[in-house]
C-alpha cells in the first residue's frame, strides 16, 4: 500500500520538470556542494523552466556552510548579459530575489538564521502576485508580472558562468520547480512529513 509520504511525493512531482523525477527515481534528491567554481549542477534549458508571465512555484531546503560573498542558490540567465531570468542569492546576509537582472532585497538574515542550519524557502506566483516564504512564513509579497523566458540553463549552486564568489557551499534537498501555483502555507504539511531529521538522514545516506 502506498504511504501518505509517497502519495505526496508523486502528486508534487507529477507537474515538475523531468530531472526532479529522476532525482527521486535514483534517490539523488540530496545535493552537496563544496563551495567553489567546480561544484554545481547544470540542467539544460527546457520549456518547463520558462514560466513566462504565468503562475509557478519553486521550493527547496538548504543547509549553507560557505563564506563566499554572493552565493547563488540557483540561477537561469547570464548576470550582466542578457539578464538573469530568475534566481536567488544570499549576499552579506540579505536574501535577494532576481528578476531579469534586477535584484529585490527580500530580508536581512543573521547567520544563525540560515548558516549551518536547515531552512526551507519557497517562491510562489499566482495571478501576478509573488510571495516568498521562509520556513512557512511569508517574508515578501509583491506584484510580479515579469516575463521569465530564457534559453539559458538552470544552474543550481552557482551562476551561469561559475565562479568561486558565486558558489553555494553546503547541501540542497528537494529542489522543486513547477509551472503552476501551489498553496505553500497549506503545503507546509509536506514539510512536516519530511521533517528536518528525515532531511538529515537523507543527506547522510
mmCIF file of N, CA, C and O in Angstrom, residues 40-133:
data_model
loop_
_atom_site.group_PDB
_atom_site.id
_atom_site.type_symbol
_atom_site.label_atom_id
_atom_site.label_comp_id
_atom_site.label_asym_id
_atom_site.label_seq_id
_atom_site.Cartn_x
_atom_site.Cartn_y
_atom_site.Cartn_z
ATOM 1 N N UNK A 40 28.718 22.456 -8.901
ATOM 2 C CA UNK A 40 27.387 22.984 -9.191
ATOM 3 C C UNK A 40 26.646 21.960 -10.042
ATOM 4 O O UNK A 40 27.240 20.976 -10.520
ATOM 5 N N UNK A 41 25.363 22.176 -10.228
ATOM 6 C CA UNK A 41 24.546 21.299 -11.061
ATOM 7 C C UNK A 41 23.939 22.135 -12.179
ATOM 8 O O UNK A 41 23.308 23.160 -11.926
ATOM 9 N N UNK A 42 24.162 21.723 -13.434
ATOM 10 C CA UNK A 42 23.623 22.438 -14.593
ATOM 11 C C UNK A 42 22.586 21.554 -15.278
ATOM 12 O O UNK A 42 22.869 20.405 -15.640
ATOM 13 N N UNK A 43 21.370 22.087 -15.464
ATOM 14 C CA UNK A 43 20.295 21.362 -16.126
ATOM 15 C C UNK A 43 19.973 22.077 -17.427
ATOM 16 O O UNK A 43 19.643 23.270 -17.416
ATOM 17 N N UNK A 44 20.096 21.411 -18.578
ATOM 18 C CA UNK A 44 19.825 22.062 -19.862
ATOM 19 C C UNK A 44 18.427 22.675 -19.895
ATOM 20 O O UNK A 44 17.469 22.135 -19.323
ATOM 21 N N UNK A 45 18.317 23.806 -20.587
ATOM 22 C CA UNK A 45 17.050 24.526 -20.664
ATOM 23 C C UNK A 45 15.963 23.661 -21.300
ATOM 24 O O UNK A 45 16.193 22.994 -22.304
ATOM 25 N N UNK A 46 14.793 23.684 -20.673
ATOM 26 C CA UNK A 46 13.604 23.035 -21.225
ATOM 27 C C UNK A 46 12.449 24.009 -21.074
ATOM 28 O O UNK A 46 12.504 24.954 -20.285
ATOM 29 N N UNK A 47 11.382 23.793 -21.815
ATOM 30 C CA UNK A 47 10.269 24.742 -21.822
ATOM 31 C C UNK A 47 9.643 24.910 -20.445
ATOM 32 O O UNK A 47 9.165 25.996 -20.098
ATOM 33 N N UNK A 48 9.655 23.855 -19.633
ATOM 34 C CA UNK A 48 9.040 23.938 -18.304
ATOM 35 C C UNK A 48 9.780 24.885 -17.370
ATOM 36 O O UNK A 48 9.250 25.271 -16.334
ATOM 37 N N UNK A 49 11.018 25.254 -17.720
ATOM 38 C CA UNK A 49 11.765 26.205 -16.902
ATOM 39 C C UNK A 49 11.451 27.650 -17.265
ATOM 40 O O UNK A 49 11.892 28.568 -16.571
ATOM 41 N N UNK A 50 10.718 27.867 -18.352
ATOM 42 C CA UNK A 50 10.342 29.211 -18.772
ATOM 43 C C UNK A 50 8.902 29.469 -18.340
ATOM 44 O O UNK A 50 7.960 29.058 -19.014
ATOM 45 N N UNK A 51 8.755 30.160 -17.214
ATOM 46 C CA UNK A 51 7.436 30.361 -16.629
ATOM 47 C C UNK A 51 6.624 31.418 -17.371
ATOM 48 O O UNK A 51 5.422 31.535 -17.161
ATOM 49 N N UNK A 52 7.293 32.231 -18.226
ATOM 50 C CA UNK A 52 6.583 33.309 -18.896
ATOM 51 C C UNK A 52 6.023 34.287 -17.867
ATOM 52 O O UNK A 52 6.694 34.649 -16.895
ATOM 53 N N UNK A 53 4.778 34.701 -18.059
ATOM 54 C CA UNK A 53 4.114 35.578 -17.086
ATOM 55 C C UNK A 53 3.134 34.799 -16.224
ATOM 56 O O UNK A 53 2.330 35.383 -15.513
ATOM 57 N N UNK A 54 3.199 33.471 -16.303
ATOM 58 C CA UNK A 54 2.220 32.644 -15.612
ATOM 59 C C UNK A 54 2.572 32.333 -14.169
ATOM 60 O O UNK A 54 3.540 32.841 -13.599
ATOM 61 N N UNK A 55 1.770 31.476 -13.574
ATOM 62 C CA UNK A 55 1.955 31.052 -12.193
ATOM 63 C C UNK A 55 3.088 30.030 -12.113
ATOM 64 O O UNK A 55 3.342 29.288 -13.060
ATOM 65 N N UNK A 56 3.754 29.983 -10.957
ATOM 66 C CA UNK A 56 4.796 28.985 -10.754
ATOM 67 C C UNK A 56 5.074 28.829 -9.264
ATOM 68 O O UNK A 56 4.697 29.670 -8.451
ATOM 69 N N UNK A 57 5.772 27.758 -8.935
ATOM 70 C CA UNK A 57 6.233 27.507 -7.575
ATOM 71 C C UNK A 57 7.647 26.949 -7.633
ATOM 72 O O UNK A 57 7.938 26.058 -8.436
ATOM 73 N N UNK A 58 8.521 27.496 -6.796
ATOM 74 C CA UNK A 58 9.880 26.979 -6.622
ATOM 75 C C UNK A 58 10.092 26.803 -5.127
ATOM 76 O O UNK A 58 9.738 27.697 -4.342
ATOM 77 N N UNK A 59 10.645 25.673 -4.729
ATOM 78 C CA UNK A 59 10.946 25.498 -3.303
ATOM 79 C C UNK A 59 12.144 24.587 -3.120
ATOM 80 O O UNK A 59 12.498 23.806 -3.993
ATOM 81 N N UNK A 60 12.761 24.700 -1.943
ATOM 82 C CA UNK A 60 13.929 23.881 -1.634
ATOM 83 C C UNK A 60 14.254 23.988 -0.144
ATOM 84 O O UNK A 60 13.866 24.940 0.529
ATOM 85 N N UNK A 61 14.958 22.988 0.360
ATOM 86 C CA UNK A 61 15.612 23.047 1.668
ATOM 87 C C UNK A 61 17.095 23.324 1.434
ATOM 88 O O UNK A 61 17.667 22.835 0.460
ATOM 89 N N UNK A 62 17.719 24.055 2.322
ATOM 90 C CA UNK A 62 19.157 24.267 2.191
ATOM 91 C C UNK A 62 19.835 24.252 3.557
ATOM 92 O O UNK A 62 19.235 24.599 4.583
ATOM 93 N N UNK A 63 21.089 23.835 3.528
ATOM 94 C CA UNK A 63 21.972 23.850 4.703
ATOM 95 C C UNK A 63 23.260 24.485 4.215
ATOM 96 O O UNK A 63 24.079 23.836 3.565
ATOM 97 N N UNK A 64 23.431 25.764 4.491
ATOM 98 C CA UNK A 64 24.514 26.539 3.883
ATOM 99 C C UNK A 64 25.706 26.651 4.829
ATOM 100 O O UNK A 64 25.554 27.019 5.997
ATOM 101 N N UNK A 65 26.897 26.388 4.285
ATOM 102 C CA UNK A 65 28.117 26.413 5.101
ATOM 103 C C UNK A 65 29.191 27.336 4.549
ATOM 104 O O UNK A 65 30.204 27.563 5.219
ATOM 105 N N UNK A 66 29.020 27.868 3.340
ATOM 106 C CA UNK A 66 30.085 28.646 2.710
ATOM 107 C C UNK A 66 30.222 30.040 3.333
ATOM 108 O O UNK A 66 29.335 30.513 4.045
ATOM 109 N N UNK A 67 31.358 30.678 3.023
ATOM 110 C CA UNK A 67 31.591 32.065 3.430
ATOM 111 C C UNK A 67 31.829 32.941 2.200
ATOM 112 O O UNK A 67 32.470 33.986 2.284
ATOM 113 N N UNK A 68 31.303 32.544 1.057
ATOM 114 C CA UNK A 68 31.504 33.273 -0.184
ATOM 115 C C UNK A 68 30.670 34.554 -0.220
ATOM 116 O O UNK A 68 29.622 34.633 0.429
ATOM 117 N N UNK A 69 31.105 35.556 -0.989
ATOM 118 C CA UNK A 69 30.459 36.867 -0.915
ATOM 119 C C UNK A 69 29.059 36.948 -1.522
ATOM 120 O O UNK A 69 28.214 37.695 -1.032
ATOM 121 N N UNK A 70 28.790 36.216 -2.602
ATOM 122 C CA UNK A 70 27.468 36.327 -3.234
ATOM 123 C C UNK A 70 26.999 34.979 -3.801
ATOM 124 O O UNK A 70 26.764 34.829 -5.001
ATOM 125 N N UNK A 71 26.856 33.987 -2.956
ATOM 126 C CA UNK A 71 26.475 32.657 -3.433
ATOM 127 C C UNK A 71 25.072 32.625 -4.036
ATOM 128 O O UNK A 71 24.129 33.183 -3.480
ATOM 129 N N UNK A 72 24.969 31.988 -5.186
ATOM 130 C CA UNK A 72 23.682 31.782 -5.847
ATOM 131 C C UNK A 72 23.119 30.428 -5.421
ATOM 132 O O UNK A 72 23.794 29.412 -5.520
ATOM 133 N N UNK A 73 21.868 30.444 -4.998
ATOM 134 C CA UNK A 73 21.182 29.167 -4.738
ATOM 135 C C UNK A 73 20.846 28.523 -6.081
ATOM 136 O O UNK A 73 21.097 27.345 -6.302
ATOM 137 N N UNK A 74 20.242 29.311 -6.964
ATOM 138 C CA UNK A 74 20.004 28.855 -8.331
ATOM 139 C C UNK A 74 19.919 30.081 -9.234
ATOM 140 O O UNK A 74 19.708 31.205 -8.774
ATOM 141 N N UNK A 75 20.059 29.843 -10.528
ATOM 142 C CA UNK A 75 20.004 30.943 -11.484
ATOM 143 C C UNK A 75 19.678 30.415 -12.870
ATOM 144 O O UNK A 75 20.173 29.365 -13.270
ATOM 145 N N UNK A 76 18.827 31.141 -13.583
ATOM 146 C CA UNK A 76 18.609 30.934 -15.013
ATOM 147 C C UNK A 76 18.925 32.262 -15.690
ATOM 148 O O UNK A 76 18.322 33.283 -15.368
ATOM 149 N N UNK A 77 19.869 32.271 -16.616
ATOM 150 C CA UNK A 77 20.250 33.502 -17.287
ATOM 151 C C UNK A 77 21.672 33.902 -16.938
ATOM 152 O O UNK A 77 22.286 33.336 -16.040
ATOM 153 N N UNK A 78 22.175 34.909 -17.650
ATOM 154 C CA UNK A 78 23.560 35.340 -17.500
ATOM 155 C C UNK A 78 23.596 36.700 -16.823
ATOM 156 O O UNK A 78 23.027 37.672 -17.321
ATOM 157 N N UNK A 79 24.249 36.784 -15.675
ATOM 158 C CA UNK A 79 24.338 38.037 -14.932
ATOM 159 C C UNK A 79 25.065 39.097 -15.751
ATOM 160 O O UNK A 79 26.163 38.868 -16.256
ATOM 161 N N UNK A 80 24.436 40.283 -15.884
ATOM 162 C CA UNK A 80 25.065 41.387 -16.587
ATOM 163 C C UNK A 80 25.048 41.266 -18.092
ATOM 164 O O UNK A 80 25.513 42.151 -18.808
ATOM 165 N N UNK A 81 24.497 40.174 -18.607
ATOM 166 C CA UNK A 81 24.432 39.973 -20.045
ATOM 167 C C UNK A 81 23.028 40.237 -20.537
ATOM 168 O O UNK A 81 22.522 41.361 -20.481
ATOM 169 N N UNK A 82 22.384 39.171 -20.990
ATOM 170 C CA UNK A 82 21.000 39.309 -21.429
ATOM 171 C C UNK A 82 20.057 39.382 -20.243
ATOM 172 O O UNK A 82 18.864 39.591 -20.403
ATOM 173 N N UNK A 83 20.602 39.248 -19.044
ATOM 174 C CA UNK A 83 19.779 39.377 -17.848
ATOM 175 C C UNK A 83 19.476 38.047 -17.217
ATOM 176 O O UNK A 83 19.293 37.039 -17.890
ATOM 177 N N UNK A 84 19.439 38.032 -15.892
ATOM 178 C CA UNK A 84 19.022 36.843 -15.161
ATOM 179 C C UNK A 84 17.513 36.719 -15.301
ATOM 180 O O UNK A 84 16.767 37.616 -14.927
ATOM 181 N N UNK A 85 17.050 35.632 -15.860
ATOM 182 C CA UNK A 85 15.621 35.428 -15.970
ATOM 183 C C UNK A 85 15.010 35.283 -14.578
ATOM 184 O O UNK A 85 14.032 35.928 -14.251
ATOM 185 N N UNK A 86 15.617 34.441 -13.746
ATOM 186 C CA UNK A 86 15.146 34.269 -12.371
ATOM 187 C C UNK A 86 16.271 33.644 -11.560
ATOM 188 O O UNK A 86 17.051 32.842 -12.078
ATOM 189 N N UNK A 87 16.390 34.027 -10.308
ATOM 190 C CA UNK A 87 17.433 33.465 -9.465
ATOM 191 C C UNK A 87 17.284 33.914 -8.022
ATOM 192 O O UNK A 87 16.482 34.802 -7.709
ATOM 193 N N UNK A 88 18.073 33.298 -7.161
ATOM 194 C CA UNK A 88 18.103 33.638 -5.737
ATOM 195 C C UNK A 88 19.548 33.628 -5.273
ATOM 196 O O UNK A 88 20.321 32.724 -5.618
ATOM 197 N N UNK A 89 19.922 34.639 -4.495
ATOM 198 C CA UNK A 89 21.228 34.650 -3.842
ATOM 199 C C UNK A 89 21.044 35.153 -2.415
ATOM 200 O O UNK A 89 20.047 35.807 -2.091
ATOM 201 N N UNK A 90 22.000 34.823 -1.560
ATOM 202 C CA UNK A 90 22.056 35.387 -0.205
ATOM 203 C C UNK A 90 23.420 36.038 -0.088
ATOM 204 O O UNK A 90 24.440 35.355 -0.044
ATOM 205 N N UNK A 91 23.428 37.365 -0.050
ATOM 206 C CA UNK A 91 24.673 38.122 -0.097
ATOM 207 C C UNK A 91 24.804 38.995 1.142
ATOM 208 O O UNK A 91 23.953 39.851 1.394
ATOM 209 N N UNK A 92 25.846 38.752 1.922
ATOM 210 C CA UNK A 92 26.026 39.512 3.148
ATOM 211 C C UNK A 92 24.861 39.376 4.099
ATOM 212 O O UNK A 92 24.560 40.297 4.873
ATOM 213 N N UNK A 93 24.186 38.246 4.039
ATOM 214 C CA UNK A 93 23.047 38.003 4.912
ATOM 215 C C UNK A 93 21.714 38.465 4.342
ATOM 216 O O UNK A 93 20.676 38.234 4.961
ATOM 217 N N UNK A 94 21.701 39.100 3.158
ATOM 218 C CA UNK A 94 20.453 39.550 2.547
ATOM 219 C C UNK A 94 19.994 38.557 1.485
ATOM 220 O O UNK A 94 20.760 38.198 0.585
ATOM 221 N N UNK A 95 18.748 38.132 1.598
ATOM 222 C CA UNK A 95 18.131 37.234 0.617
ATOM 223 C C UNK A 95 17.654 38.086 -0.554
ATOM 224 O O UNK A 95 16.839 38.997 -0.389
ATOM 225 N N UNK A 96 18.192 37.802 -1.750
ATOM 226 C CA UNK A 96 17.819 38.539 -2.957
ATOM 227 C C UNK A 96 17.038 37.641 -3.902
ATOM 228 O O UNK A 96 17.437 36.501 -4.173
ATOM 229 N N UNK A 97 15.963 38.201 -4.437
ATOM 230 C CA UNK A 97 15.157 37.557 -5.473
ATOM 231 C C UNK A 97 15.435 38.302 -6.774
ATOM 232 O O UNK A 97 15.158 39.498 -6.893
ATOM 233 N N UNK A 98 16.027 37.597 -7.754
ATOM 234 C CA UNK A 98 16.452 38.205 -9.015
ATOM 235 C C UNK A 98 15.397 37.974 -10.089
ATOM 236 O O UNK A 98 14.970 36.853 -10.326
ATOM 237 N N UNK A 99 15.000 39.073 -10.763
ATOM 238 C CA UNK A 99 14.061 39.004 -11.874
ATOM 239 C C UNK A 99 14.647 39.790 -13.032
ATOM 240 O O UNK A 99 14.756 41.007 -12.964
ATOM 241 N N UNK A 100 15.008 39.093 -14.082
ATOM 242 C CA UNK A 100 15.526 39.732 -15.293
ATOM 243 C C UNK A 100 16.587 40.785 -14.982
ATOM 244 O O UNK A 100 16.521 41.935 -15.409
ATOM 245 N N UNK A 101 17.561 40.363 -14.185
ATOM 246 C CA UNK A 101 18.758 41.134 -13.847
ATOM 247 C C UNK A 101 18.507 42.275 -12.863
ATOM 248 O O UNK A 101 19.347 43.151 -12.693
ATOM 249 N N UNK A 102 17.359 42.281 -12.225
ATOM 250 C CA UNK A 102 17.059 43.257 -11.176
ATOM 251 C C UNK A 102 16.855 42.492 -9.875
ATOM 252 O O UNK A 102 16.048 41.562 -9.812
ATOM 253 N N UNK A 103 17.594 42.905 -8.835
ATOM 254 C CA UNK A 103 17.522 42.200 -7.550
ATOM 255 C C UNK A 103 16.577 42.925 -6.600
ATOM 256 O O UNK A 103 16.635 44.148 -6.452
ATOM 257 N N UNK A 104 15.715 42.164 -5.941
ATOM 258 C CA UNK A 104 14.865 42.689 -4.874
ATOM 259 C C UNK A 104 15.386 42.145 -3.550
ATOM 260 O O UNK A 104 15.439 40.927 -3.349
ATOM 261 N N UNK A 105 15.803 43.043 -2.659
ATOM 262 C CA UNK A 105 16.224 42.612 -1.332
ATOM 263 C C UNK A 105 15.014 42.219 -0.508
ATOM 264 O O UNK A 105 14.151 43.055 -0.219
ATOM 265 N N UNK A 106 14.918 40.951 -0.170
ATOM 266 C CA UNK A 106 13.719 40.430 0.480
ATOM 267 C C UNK A 106 13.800 40.538 1.990
ATOM 268 O O UNK A 106 12.884 41.025 2.656
ATOM 269 N N UNK A 107 14.931 40.100 2.569
ATOM 270 C CA UNK A 107 15.029 40.018 4.022
ATOM 271 C C UNK A 107 16.488 39.958 4.431
ATOM 272 O O UNK A 107 17.291 39.296 3.783
ATOM 273 N N UNK A 108 16.833 40.681 5.509
ATOM 274 C CA UNK A 108 18.175 40.576 6.098
ATOM 275 C C UNK A 108 18.156 39.489 7.155
ATOM 276 O O UNK A 108 17.309 39.494 8.051
ATOM 277 N N UNK A 109 19.103 38.569 7.041
ATOM 278 C CA UNK A 109 19.148 37.407 7.925
ATOM 279 C C UNK A 109 20.426 37.435 8.752
ATOM 280 O O UNK A 109 21.478 37.854 8.283
ATOM 281 N N UNK A 110 20.312 36.973 9.981
ATOM 282 C CA UNK A 110 21.515 36.742 10.769
ATOM 283 C C UNK A 110 22.083 35.389 10.377
ATOM 284 O O UNK A 110 21.374 34.527 9.842
ATOM 285 N N UNK A 111 23.365 35.174 10.635
ATOM 286 C CA UNK A 111 23.967 33.888 10.281
ATOM 287 C C UNK A 111 23.289 32.734 11.007
ATOM 288 O O UNK A 111 23.194 31.629 10.464
ATOM 289 N N UNK A 112 22.806 32.977 12.214
ATOM 290 C CA UNK A 112 22.121 31.916 12.955
ATOM 291 C C UNK A 112 20.843 31.474 12.256
ATOM 292 O O UNK A 112 20.390 30.349 12.446
ATOM 293 N N UNK A 113 20.261 32.354 11.431
ATOM 294 C CA UNK A 113 19.011 32.027 10.761
ATOM 295 C C UNK A 113 19.191 31.163 9.522
ATOM 296 O O UNK A 113 18.254 30.460 9.127
ATOM 297 N N UNK A 114 20.380 31.231 8.890
ATOM 298 C CA UNK A 114 20.496 30.495 7.625
ATOM 299 C C UNK A 114 21.820 29.756 7.437
ATOM 300 O O UNK A 114 21.959 29.008 6.462
ATOM 301 N N UNK A 115 22.785 29.924 8.316
ATOM 302 C CA UNK A 115 24.052 29.205 8.180
ATOM 303 C C UNK A 115 24.095 28.021 9.139
ATOM 304 O O UNK A 115 23.710 28.126 10.315
ATOM 305 N N UNK A 116 24.556 26.882 8.622
ATOM 306 C CA UNK A 116 24.726 25.667 9.424
ATOM 307 C C UNK A 116 23.430 25.249 10.113
ATOM 308 O O UNK A 116 23.428 24.753 11.236
ATOM 309 N N UNK A 117 22.328 25.440 9.392
ATOM 310 C CA UNK A 117 21.019 25.011 9.890
ATOM 311 C C UNK A 117 20.119 24.761 8.681
ATOM 312 O O UNK A 117 20.309 25.363 7.615
ATOM 313 N N UNK A 118 19.149 23.870 8.820
ATOM 314 C CA UNK A 118 18.226 23.595 7.727
ATOM 315 C C UNK A 118 17.172 24.682 7.653
ATOM 316 O O UNK A 118 16.562 25.053 8.646
ATOM 317 N N UNK A 119 16.979 25.199 6.439
ATOM 318 C CA UNK A 119 15.990 26.244 6.191
ATOM 319 C C UNK A 119 15.182 25.856 4.952
ATOM 320 O O UNK A 119 15.735 25.332 3.977
ATOM 321 N N UNK A 120 13.880 26.102 4.994
ATOM 322 C CA UNK A 120 13.011 25.855 3.849
ATOM 323 C C UNK A 120 12.610 27.201 3.234
ATOM 324 O O UNK A 120 12.134 28.098 3.933
ATOM 325 N N UNK A 121 12.842 27.359 1.923
ATOM 326 C CA UNK A 121 12.431 28.552 1.197
ATOM 327 C C UNK A 121 11.477 28.159 0.074
ATOM 328 O O UNK A 121 11.574 27.059 -0.487
ATOM 329 N N UNK A 122 10.570 29.061 -0.259
ATOM 330 C CA UNK A 122 9.657 28.830 -1.377
ATOM 331 C C UNK A 122 9.298 30.164 -2.015
ATOM 332 O O UNK A 122 9.184 31.185 -1.337
ATOM 333 N N UNK A 123 9.144 30.137 -3.336
ATOM 334 C CA UNK A 123 8.692 31.287 -4.117
ATOM 335 C C UNK A 123 7.471 30.827 -4.902
ATOM 336 O O UNK A 123 7.523 29.811 -5.603
ATOM 337 N N UNK A 124 6.376 31.570 -4.792
ATOM 338 C CA UNK A 124 5.145 31.150 -5.443
ATOM 339 C C UNK A 124 4.448 32.361 -6.053
ATOM 340 O O UNK A 124 4.204 33.350 -5.362
ATOM 341 N N UNK A 125 4.173 32.295 -7.361
ATOM 342 C CA UNK A 125 3.458 33.385 -8.027
ATOM 343 C C UNK A 125 2.093 32.909 -8.489
ATOM 344 O O UNK A 125 1.972 31.849 -9.099
ATOM 345 N N UNK A 126 1.072 33.713 -8.216
ATOM 346 C CA UNK A 126 -0.293 33.420 -8.651
ATOM 347 C C UNK A 126 -0.947 34.720 -9.077
ATOM 348 O O UNK A 126 -0.982 35.694 -8.313
ATOM 349 N N UNK A 127 -1.444 34.745 -10.303
ATOM 350 C CA UNK A 127 -2.191 35.898 -10.830
ATOM 351 C C UNK A 127 -1.438 37.206 -10.645
ATOM 352 O O UNK A 127 -2.010 38.219 -10.227
ATOM 353 N N UNK A 128 -0.141 37.187 -10.932
ATOM 354 C CA UNK A 128 0.648 38.406 -10.890
ATOM 355 C C UNK A 128 1.098 38.856 -9.520
ATOM 356 O O UNK A 128 1.596 39.970 -9.362
ATOM 357 N N UNK A 129 0.947 38.003 -8.520
ATOM 358 C CA UNK A 129 1.408 38.321 -7.164
ATOM 359 C C UNK A 129 2.353 37.213 -6.708
ATOM 360 O O UNK A 129 1.989 36.036 -6.724
ATOM 361 N N UNK A 130 3.579 37.608 -6.335
ATOM 362 C CA UNK A 130 4.568 36.649 -5.853
ATOM 363 C C UNK A 130 4.697 36.754 -4.345
ATOM 364 O O UNK A 130 4.749 37.848 -3.786
ATOM 365 N N UNK A 131 4.741 35.589 -3.699
ATOM 366 C CA UNK A 131 5.022 35.508 -2.271
ATOM 367 C C UNK A 131 6.246 34.638 -2.068
ATOM 368 O O UNK A 131 6.415 33.621 -2.743
ATOM 369 N N UNK A 132 7.107 35.060 -1.136
ATOM 370 C CA UNK A 132 8.290 34.290 -0.788
ATOM 371 C C UNK A 132 8.164 33.880 0.673
ATOM 372 O O UNK A 132 7.775 34.690 1.528
ATOM 373 N N UNK A 133 8.490 32.621 0.955
ATOM 374 C CA UNK A 133 8.305 32.035 2.276
ATOM 375 C C UNK A 133 9.640 31.554 2.825
ATOM 376 O O UNK A 133 10.487 31.052 2.081
#
